mmCIF file of C-alpha atoms in Angstrom:
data_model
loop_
_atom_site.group_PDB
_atom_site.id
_atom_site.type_symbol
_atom_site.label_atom_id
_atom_site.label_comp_id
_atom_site.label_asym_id
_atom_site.label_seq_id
_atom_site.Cartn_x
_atom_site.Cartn_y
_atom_site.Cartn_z
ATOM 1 C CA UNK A 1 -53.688 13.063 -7.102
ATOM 2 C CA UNK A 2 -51.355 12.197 -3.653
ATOM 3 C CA UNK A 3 -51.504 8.744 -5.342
ATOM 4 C CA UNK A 4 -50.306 9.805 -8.310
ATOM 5 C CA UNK A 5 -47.708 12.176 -6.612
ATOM 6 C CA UNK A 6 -46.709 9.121 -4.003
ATOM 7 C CA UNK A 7 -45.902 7.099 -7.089
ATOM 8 C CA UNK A 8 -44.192 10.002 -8.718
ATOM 9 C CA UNK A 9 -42.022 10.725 -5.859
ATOM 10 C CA UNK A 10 -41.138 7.251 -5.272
ATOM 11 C CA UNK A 11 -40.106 6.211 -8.912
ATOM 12 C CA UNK A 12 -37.934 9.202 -8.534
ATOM 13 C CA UNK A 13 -35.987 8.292 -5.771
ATOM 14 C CA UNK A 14 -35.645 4.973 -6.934
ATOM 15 C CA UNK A 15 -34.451 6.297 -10.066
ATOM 16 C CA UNK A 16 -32.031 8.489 -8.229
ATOM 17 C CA UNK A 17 -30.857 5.472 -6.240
ATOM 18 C CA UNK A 18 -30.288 3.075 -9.506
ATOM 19 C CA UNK A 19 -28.273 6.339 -11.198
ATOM 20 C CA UNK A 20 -26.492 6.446 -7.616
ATOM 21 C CA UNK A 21 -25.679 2.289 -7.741
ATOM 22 C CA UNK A 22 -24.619 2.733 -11.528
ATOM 23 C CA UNK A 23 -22.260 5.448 -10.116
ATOM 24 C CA UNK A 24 -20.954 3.778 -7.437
ATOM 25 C CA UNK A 25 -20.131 0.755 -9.429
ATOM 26 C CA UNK A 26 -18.272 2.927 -12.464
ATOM 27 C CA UNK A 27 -16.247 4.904 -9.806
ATOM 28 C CA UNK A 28 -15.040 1.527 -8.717
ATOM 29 C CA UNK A 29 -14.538 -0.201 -11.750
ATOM 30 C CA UNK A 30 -12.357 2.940 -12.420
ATOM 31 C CA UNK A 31 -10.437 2.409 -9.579
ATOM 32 C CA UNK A 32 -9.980 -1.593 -10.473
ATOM 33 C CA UNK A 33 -8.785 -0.361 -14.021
ATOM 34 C CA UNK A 34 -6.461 1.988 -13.024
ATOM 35 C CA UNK A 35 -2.742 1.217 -14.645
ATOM 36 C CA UNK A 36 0.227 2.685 -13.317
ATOM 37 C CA UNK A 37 1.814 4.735 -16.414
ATOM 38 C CA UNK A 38 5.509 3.237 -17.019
ATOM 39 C CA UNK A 39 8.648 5.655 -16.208
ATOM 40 C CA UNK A 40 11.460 5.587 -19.966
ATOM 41 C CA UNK A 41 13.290 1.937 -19.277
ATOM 42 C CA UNK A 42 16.854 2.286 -18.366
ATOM 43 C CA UNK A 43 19.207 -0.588 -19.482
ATOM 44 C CA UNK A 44 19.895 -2.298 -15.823
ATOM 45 C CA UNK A 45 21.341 -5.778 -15.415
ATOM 46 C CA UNK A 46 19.134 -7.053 -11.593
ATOM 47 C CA UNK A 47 20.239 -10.414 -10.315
ATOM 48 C CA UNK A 48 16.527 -11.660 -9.511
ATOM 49 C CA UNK A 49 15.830 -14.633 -7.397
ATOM 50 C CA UNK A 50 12.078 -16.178 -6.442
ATOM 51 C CA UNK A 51 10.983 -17.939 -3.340
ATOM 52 C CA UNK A 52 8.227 -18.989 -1.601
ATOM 53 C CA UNK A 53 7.148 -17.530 1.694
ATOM 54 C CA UNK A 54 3.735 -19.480 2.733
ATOM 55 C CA UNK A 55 1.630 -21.837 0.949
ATOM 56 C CA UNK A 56 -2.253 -20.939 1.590
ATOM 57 C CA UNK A 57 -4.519 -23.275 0.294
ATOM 58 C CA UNK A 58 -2.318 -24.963 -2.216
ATOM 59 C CA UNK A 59 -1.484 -21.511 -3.557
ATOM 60 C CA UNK A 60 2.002 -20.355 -2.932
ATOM 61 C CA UNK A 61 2.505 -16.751 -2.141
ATOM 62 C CA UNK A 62 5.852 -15.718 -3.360
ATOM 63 C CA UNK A 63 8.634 -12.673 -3.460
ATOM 64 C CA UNK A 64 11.284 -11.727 -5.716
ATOM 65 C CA UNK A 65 14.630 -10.768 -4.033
ATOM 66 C CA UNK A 66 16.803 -8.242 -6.536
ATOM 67 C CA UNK A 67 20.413 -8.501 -4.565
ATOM 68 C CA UNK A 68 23.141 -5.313 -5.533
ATOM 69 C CA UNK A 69 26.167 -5.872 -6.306
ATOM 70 C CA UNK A 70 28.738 -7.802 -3.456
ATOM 71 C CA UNK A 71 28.438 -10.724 -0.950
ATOM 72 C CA UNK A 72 26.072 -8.971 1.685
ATOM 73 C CA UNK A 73 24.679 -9.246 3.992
ATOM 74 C CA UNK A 74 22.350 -6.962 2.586
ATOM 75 C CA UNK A 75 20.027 -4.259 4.485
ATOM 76 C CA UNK A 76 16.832 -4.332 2.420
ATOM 77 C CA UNK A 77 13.785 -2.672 1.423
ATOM 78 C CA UNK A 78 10.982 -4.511 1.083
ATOM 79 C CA UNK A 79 7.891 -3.824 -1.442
ATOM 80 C CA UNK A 80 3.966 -4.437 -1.907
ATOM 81 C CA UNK A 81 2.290 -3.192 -5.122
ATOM 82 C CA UNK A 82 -0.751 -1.032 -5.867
ATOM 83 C CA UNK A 83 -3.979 -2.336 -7.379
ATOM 84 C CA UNK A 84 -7.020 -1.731 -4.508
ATOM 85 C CA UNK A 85 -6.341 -4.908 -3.300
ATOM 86 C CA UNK A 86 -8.168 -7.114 -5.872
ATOM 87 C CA UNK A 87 -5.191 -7.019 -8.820
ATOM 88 C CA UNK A 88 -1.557 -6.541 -9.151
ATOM 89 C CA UNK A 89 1.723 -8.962 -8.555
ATOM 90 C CA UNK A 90 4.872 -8.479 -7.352
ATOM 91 C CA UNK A 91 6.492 -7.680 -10.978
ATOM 92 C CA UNK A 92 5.197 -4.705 -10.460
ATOM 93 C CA UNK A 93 7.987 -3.301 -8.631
ATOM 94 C CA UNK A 94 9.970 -2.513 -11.853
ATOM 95 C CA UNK A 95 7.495 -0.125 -12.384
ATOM 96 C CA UNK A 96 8.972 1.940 -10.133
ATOM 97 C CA UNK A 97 12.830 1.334 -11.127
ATOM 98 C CA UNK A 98 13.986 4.623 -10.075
ATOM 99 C CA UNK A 99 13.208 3.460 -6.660
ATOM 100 C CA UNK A 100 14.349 0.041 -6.862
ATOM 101 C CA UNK A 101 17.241 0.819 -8.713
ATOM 102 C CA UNK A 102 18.679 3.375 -6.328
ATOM 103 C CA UNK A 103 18.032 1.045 -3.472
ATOM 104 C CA UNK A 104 20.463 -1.453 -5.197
ATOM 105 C CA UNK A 105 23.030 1.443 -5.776
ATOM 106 C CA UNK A 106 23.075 1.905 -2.321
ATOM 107 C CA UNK A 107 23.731 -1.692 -1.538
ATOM 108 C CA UNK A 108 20.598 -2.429 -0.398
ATOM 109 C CA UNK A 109 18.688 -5.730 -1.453
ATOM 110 C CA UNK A 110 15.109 -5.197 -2.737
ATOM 111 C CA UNK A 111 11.952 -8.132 -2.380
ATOM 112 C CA UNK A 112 8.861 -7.554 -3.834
ATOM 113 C CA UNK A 113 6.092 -9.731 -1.967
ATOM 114 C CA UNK A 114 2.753 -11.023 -3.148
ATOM 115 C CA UNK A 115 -0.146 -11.451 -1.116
ATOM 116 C CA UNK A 116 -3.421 -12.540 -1.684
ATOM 117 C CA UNK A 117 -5.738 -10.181 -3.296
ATOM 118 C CA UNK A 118 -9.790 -9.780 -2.644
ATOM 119 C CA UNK A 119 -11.770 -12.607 -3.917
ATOM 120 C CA UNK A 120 -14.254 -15.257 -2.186
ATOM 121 C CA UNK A 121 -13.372 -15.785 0.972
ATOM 122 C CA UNK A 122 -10.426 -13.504 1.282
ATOM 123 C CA UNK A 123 -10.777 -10.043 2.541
ATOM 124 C CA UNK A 124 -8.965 -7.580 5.338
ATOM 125 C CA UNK A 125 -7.060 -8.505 7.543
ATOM 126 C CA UNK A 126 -5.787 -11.323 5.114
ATOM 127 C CA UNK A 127 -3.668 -9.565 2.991
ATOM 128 C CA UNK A 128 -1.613 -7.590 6.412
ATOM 129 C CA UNK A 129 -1.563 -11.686 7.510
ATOM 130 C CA UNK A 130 0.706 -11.965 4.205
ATOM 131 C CA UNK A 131 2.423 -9.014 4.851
ATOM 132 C CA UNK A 132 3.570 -9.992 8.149
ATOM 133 C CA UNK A 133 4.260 -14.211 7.511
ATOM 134 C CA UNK A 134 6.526 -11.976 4.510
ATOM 135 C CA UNK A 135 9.007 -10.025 6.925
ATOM 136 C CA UNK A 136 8.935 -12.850 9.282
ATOM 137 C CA UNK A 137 10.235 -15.343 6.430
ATOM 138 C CA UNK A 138 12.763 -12.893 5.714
ATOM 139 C CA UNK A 139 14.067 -12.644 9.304
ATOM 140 C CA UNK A 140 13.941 -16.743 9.751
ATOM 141 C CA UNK A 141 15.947 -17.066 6.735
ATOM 142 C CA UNK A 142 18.172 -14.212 6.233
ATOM 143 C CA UNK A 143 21.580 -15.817 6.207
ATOM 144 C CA UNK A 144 20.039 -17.688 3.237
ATOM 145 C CA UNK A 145 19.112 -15.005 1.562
ATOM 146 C CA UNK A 146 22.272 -12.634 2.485
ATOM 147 C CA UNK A 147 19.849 -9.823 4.025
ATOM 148 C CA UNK A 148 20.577 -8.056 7.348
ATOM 149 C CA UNK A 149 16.919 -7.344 8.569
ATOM 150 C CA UNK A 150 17.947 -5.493 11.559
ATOM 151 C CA UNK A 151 18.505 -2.953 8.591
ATOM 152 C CA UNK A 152 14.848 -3.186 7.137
ATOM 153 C CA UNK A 153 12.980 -0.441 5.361
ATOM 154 C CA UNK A 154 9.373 -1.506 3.767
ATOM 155 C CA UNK A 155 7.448 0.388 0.888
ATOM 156 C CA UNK A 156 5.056 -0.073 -1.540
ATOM 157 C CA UNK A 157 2.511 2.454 -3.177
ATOM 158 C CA UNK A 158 -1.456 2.959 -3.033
ATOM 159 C CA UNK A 159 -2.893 -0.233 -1.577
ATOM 160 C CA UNK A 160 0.578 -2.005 -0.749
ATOM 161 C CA UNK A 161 1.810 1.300 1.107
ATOM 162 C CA UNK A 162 -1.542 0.406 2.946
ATOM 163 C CA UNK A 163 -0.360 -2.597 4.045
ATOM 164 C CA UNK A 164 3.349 -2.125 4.455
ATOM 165 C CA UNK A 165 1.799 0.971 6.944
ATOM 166 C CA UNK A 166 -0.512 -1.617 8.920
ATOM 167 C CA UNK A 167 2.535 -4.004 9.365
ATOM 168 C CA UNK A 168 4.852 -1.329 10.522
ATOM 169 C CA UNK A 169 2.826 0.130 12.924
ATOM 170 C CA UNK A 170 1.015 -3.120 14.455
ATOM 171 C CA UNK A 171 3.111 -2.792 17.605
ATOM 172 C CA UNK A 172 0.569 -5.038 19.416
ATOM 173 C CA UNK A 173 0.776 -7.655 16.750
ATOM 174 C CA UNK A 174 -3.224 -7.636 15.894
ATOM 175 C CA UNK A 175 -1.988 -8.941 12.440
ATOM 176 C CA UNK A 176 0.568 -11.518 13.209
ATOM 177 C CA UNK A 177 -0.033 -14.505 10.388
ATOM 178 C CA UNK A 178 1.025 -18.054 10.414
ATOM 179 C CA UNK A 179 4.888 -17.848 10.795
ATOM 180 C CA UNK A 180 4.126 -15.880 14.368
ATOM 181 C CA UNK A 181 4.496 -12.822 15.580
ATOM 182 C CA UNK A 182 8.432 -12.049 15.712
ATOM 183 C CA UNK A 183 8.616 -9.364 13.242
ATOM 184 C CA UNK A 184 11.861 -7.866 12.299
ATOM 185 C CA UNK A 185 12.307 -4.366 13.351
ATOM 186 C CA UNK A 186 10.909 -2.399 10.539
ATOM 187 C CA UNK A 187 13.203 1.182 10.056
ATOM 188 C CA UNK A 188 11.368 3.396 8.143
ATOM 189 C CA UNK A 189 8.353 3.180 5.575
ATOM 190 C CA UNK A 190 8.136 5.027 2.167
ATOM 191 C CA UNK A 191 4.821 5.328 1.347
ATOM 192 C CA UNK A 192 3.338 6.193 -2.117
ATOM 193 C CA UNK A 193 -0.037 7.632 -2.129
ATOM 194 C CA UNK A 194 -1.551 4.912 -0.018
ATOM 195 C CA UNK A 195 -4.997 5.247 1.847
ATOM 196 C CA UNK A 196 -4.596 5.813 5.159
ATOM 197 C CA UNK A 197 -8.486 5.711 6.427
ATOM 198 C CA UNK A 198 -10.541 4.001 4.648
ATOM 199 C CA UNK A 199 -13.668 5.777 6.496
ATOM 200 C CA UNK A 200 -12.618 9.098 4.541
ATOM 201 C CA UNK A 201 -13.446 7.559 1.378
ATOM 202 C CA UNK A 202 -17.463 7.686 0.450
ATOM 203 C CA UNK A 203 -18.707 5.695 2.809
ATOM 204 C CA UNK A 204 -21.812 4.164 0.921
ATOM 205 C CA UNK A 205 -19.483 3.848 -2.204
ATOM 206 C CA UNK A 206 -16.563 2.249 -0.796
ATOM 207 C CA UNK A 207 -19.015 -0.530 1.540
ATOM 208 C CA UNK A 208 -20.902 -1.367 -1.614
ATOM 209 C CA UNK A 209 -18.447 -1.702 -3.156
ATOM 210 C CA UNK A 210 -16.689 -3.824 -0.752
ATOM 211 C CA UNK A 211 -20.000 -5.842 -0.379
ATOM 212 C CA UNK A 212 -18.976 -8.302 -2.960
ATOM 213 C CA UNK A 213 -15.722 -9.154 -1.020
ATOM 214 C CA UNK A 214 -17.515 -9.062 2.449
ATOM 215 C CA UNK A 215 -20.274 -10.559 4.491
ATOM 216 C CA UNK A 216 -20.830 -8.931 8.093
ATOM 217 C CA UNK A 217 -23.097 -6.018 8.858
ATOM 218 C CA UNK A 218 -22.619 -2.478 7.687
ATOM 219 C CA UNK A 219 -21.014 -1.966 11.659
ATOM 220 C CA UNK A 220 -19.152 -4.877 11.870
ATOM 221 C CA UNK A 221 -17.860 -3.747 8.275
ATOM 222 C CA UNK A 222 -16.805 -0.225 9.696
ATOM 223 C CA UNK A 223 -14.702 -1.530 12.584
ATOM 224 C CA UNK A 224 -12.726 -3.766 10.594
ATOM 225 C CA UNK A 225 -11.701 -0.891 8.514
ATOM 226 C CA UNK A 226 -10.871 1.128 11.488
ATOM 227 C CA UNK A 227 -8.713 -1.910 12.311
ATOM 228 C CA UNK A 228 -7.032 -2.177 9.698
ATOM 229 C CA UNK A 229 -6.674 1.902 8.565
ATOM 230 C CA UNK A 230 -2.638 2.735 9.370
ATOM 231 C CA UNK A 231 -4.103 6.476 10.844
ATOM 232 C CA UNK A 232 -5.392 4.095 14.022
ATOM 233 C CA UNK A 233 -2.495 3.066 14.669
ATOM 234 C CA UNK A 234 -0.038 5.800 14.456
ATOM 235 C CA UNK A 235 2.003 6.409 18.439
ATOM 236 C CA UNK A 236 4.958 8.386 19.508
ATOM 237 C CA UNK A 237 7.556 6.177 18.780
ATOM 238 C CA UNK A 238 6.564 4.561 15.380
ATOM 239 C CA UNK A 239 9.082 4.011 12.613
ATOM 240 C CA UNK A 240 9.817 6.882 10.483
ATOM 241 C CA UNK A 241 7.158 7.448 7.805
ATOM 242 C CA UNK A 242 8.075 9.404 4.514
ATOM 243 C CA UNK A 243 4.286 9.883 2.468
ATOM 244 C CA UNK A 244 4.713 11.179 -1.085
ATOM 245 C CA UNK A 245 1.386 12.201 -2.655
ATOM 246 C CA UNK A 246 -0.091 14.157 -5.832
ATOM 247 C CA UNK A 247 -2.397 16.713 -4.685
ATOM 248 C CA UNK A 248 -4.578 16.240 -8.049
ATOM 249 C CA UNK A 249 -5.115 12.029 -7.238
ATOM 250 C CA UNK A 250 -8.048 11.464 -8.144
ATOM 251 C CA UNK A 251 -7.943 8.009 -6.543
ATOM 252 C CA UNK A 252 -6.499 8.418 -3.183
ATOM 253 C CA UNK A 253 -7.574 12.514 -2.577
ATOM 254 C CA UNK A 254 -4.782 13.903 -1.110
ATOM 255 C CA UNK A 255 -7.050 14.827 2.114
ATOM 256 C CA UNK A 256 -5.992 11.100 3.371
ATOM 257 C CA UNK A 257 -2.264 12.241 3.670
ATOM 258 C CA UNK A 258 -3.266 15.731 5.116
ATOM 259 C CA UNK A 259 -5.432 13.817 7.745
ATOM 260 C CA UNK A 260 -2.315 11.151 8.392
ATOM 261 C CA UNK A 261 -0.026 13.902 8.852
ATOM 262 C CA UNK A 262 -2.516 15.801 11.199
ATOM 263 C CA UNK A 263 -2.862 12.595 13.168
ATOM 264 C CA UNK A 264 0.762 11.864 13.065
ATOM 265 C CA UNK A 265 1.364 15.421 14.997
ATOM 266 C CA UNK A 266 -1.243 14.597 17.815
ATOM 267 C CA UNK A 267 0.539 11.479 18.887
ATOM 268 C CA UNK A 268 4.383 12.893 17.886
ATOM 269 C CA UNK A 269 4.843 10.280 15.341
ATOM 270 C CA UNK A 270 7.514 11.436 12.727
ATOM 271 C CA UNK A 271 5.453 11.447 9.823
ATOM 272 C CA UNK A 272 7.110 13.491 6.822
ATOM 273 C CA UNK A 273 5.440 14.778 3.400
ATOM 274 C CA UNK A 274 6.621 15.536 -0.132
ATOM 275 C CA UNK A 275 4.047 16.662 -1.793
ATOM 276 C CA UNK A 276 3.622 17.161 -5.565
ATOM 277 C CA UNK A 277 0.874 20.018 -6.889
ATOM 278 C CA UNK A 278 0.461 18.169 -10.383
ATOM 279 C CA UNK A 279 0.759 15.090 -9.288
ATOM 280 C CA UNK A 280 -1.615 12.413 -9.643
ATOM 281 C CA UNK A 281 -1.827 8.903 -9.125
ATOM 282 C CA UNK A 282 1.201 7.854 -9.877
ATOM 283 C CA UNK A 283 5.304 7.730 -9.661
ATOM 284 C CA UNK A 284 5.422 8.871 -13.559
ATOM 285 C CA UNK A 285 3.345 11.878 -12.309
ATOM 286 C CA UNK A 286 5.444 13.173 -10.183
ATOM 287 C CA UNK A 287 8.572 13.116 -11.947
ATOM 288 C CA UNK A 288 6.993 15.286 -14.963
ATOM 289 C CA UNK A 289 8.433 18.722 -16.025
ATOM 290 C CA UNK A 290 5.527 20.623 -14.806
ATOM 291 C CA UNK A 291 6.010 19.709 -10.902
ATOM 292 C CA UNK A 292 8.647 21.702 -9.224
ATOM 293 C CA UNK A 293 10.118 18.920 -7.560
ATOM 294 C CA UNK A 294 12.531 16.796 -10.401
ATOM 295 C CA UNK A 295 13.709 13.332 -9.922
ATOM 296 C CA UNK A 296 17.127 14.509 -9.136
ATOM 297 C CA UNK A 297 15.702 16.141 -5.710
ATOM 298 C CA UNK A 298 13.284 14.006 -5.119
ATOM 299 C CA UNK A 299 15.980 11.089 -5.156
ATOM 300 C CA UNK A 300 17.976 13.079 -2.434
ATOM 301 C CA UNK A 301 15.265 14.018 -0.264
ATOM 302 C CA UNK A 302 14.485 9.924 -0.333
ATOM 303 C CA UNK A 303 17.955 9.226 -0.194
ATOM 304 C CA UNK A 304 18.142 11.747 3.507
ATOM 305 C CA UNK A 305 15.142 9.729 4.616
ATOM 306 C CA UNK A 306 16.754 5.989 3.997
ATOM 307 C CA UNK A 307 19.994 7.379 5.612
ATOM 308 C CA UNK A 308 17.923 8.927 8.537
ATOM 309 C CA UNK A 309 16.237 5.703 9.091
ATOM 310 C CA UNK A 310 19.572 3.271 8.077
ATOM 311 C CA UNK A 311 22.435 5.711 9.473
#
């Protein structure tokens, strides 16, 4: 009879833990999926232009730069896109064309940066190495380009606001990449729903997950994402951060910007929130009739921010 219950108990809880693995694997295979819904199209007319910032392994890792109107020099705002950090490309930036096009209104230029995304091989801190070797291209060649980077704001949304945090807040250059460590001076970061501590996400979900990207212990796996969560390295004077988040995501909970902001007020970092109570994961979300906040405020609240930051 114990036998029998031993054997009972046991099939059980490896049933439980194959119904837990299944889970684990559709949660993230939601997350991979997820597609940011597209805002109405606008007729605009964007003068586009593609370069290449590194080369990594024969692959070149590119950006667009979308230049307003004039001669410039051009401050400019530069953006990473969304896609948990194994899909995406930097097209994705018209996605978000209320952004990008109010940006060029102002005269500022836009550039929308690849990096490399989680594969063999490739894993954190590689893609804030990209991020980095990015804004330093753009400072080594900005009379090329006709940008001012001493006028630099960066954004991006979900996993690119991840990075574009990490960058702007690695004042000890941890993630300096290839083309060194003389950043430009980074002004203020927009940030769209992005994770801010990886830790606060299921833990056993999100490392085995992550176990097909990495290779090092269950520890060694837990300080790199310390090292690389933007909440670690949040300090007094830090660039201006602006978070915008849905309090119904269902991807990135809304706890992660609650616990930023928190943080942010321990170390007197000025960390600002606009937050939406139907939105979800996405721009599109917020901008819908049923959140209080309409895309003709939410453009001047942004706008305050980029002037606060600018001047």
């Amino acid at each position: 009879m114990r036998k029998e219950t031993t054997w009972f108990v046991g099939g059980a809880a490896l049933a439980a833990a194959t119904a837990a693995g299944a889970s684990v694997w559709s949660q993230y295979g939601s997350l991979v999926r997820w597609q940011e819904p597209e805002l109405p199209i606008r007729p605009t007319t964007r003068r586009r232009h593609t370069y290449t910032y590194k080369i990594v392994n024969d692959r070149p890792l590119q950006f667009d730069l979308y230049l307003p109107p004039g001669e410039g020099p051009f401050p400019v705002a530069v953006y990473a896109h969304g896609g948990a950090f194994v899909r995406g490309n930097r097209s994705m930036v018209t996605l978000f064309h209320p952004l990008l096009d109010h940006f060029l209104g102002k005269g500022i230029a836009v550039v929308s940066i690849d990096y490399r995304l989680f594969e063999d091989g490739v894993y954190f801190p590689d893609n804030i190495f990209d991020v980095s070797d990015a804004l330093c291209y753009l400072k080594q060649h900005e009379s090329l380009l006709t940008l001012d980077t001493s006028q630099l704001l960066v954004w991006g949304d979900s996993a690119g606001a991840a990075l574009m945090l990490a960058a702007a807040l690695d004042r000890h250059r941890q993630f300096a990449g290839d083309l060194g460590d003389d950043l430009p001076t980074i002004k203020g970061v927009i940030a769209l729903y992005p994770p801010t501590n990886f830790l606060l996400f299921k833990f056993i979900q999100t490392w085995l997950a992550h176990l097909k990207f990495y290779e090092g212990s269950r520890e060694e796996w837990r300080e790199l994402m310390v090292k690389c969560s933007p909440v670690s390295h949040l300090y007094a004077d830090a660039p201006p951060i602006l978070l915008l988040h849905g309090k119904k995501d269902p991807i990135v909970p809304f706890g992660q910007a609650l616990h930023f902001v928190e943080h942010a007020s321990d170390v007197g970092a000025n960390v600002q929130l606009i937050s939406f109570p139907n939105g979800t994961h996405s721009l599109a979300s917020f901008l819908q009739s049923d959140n209080p906040i309409k895309e003709e405020q939410l453009m001047a609240r942004i706008n305050r921010f980029i002037e606060e930051c600018l001047g």
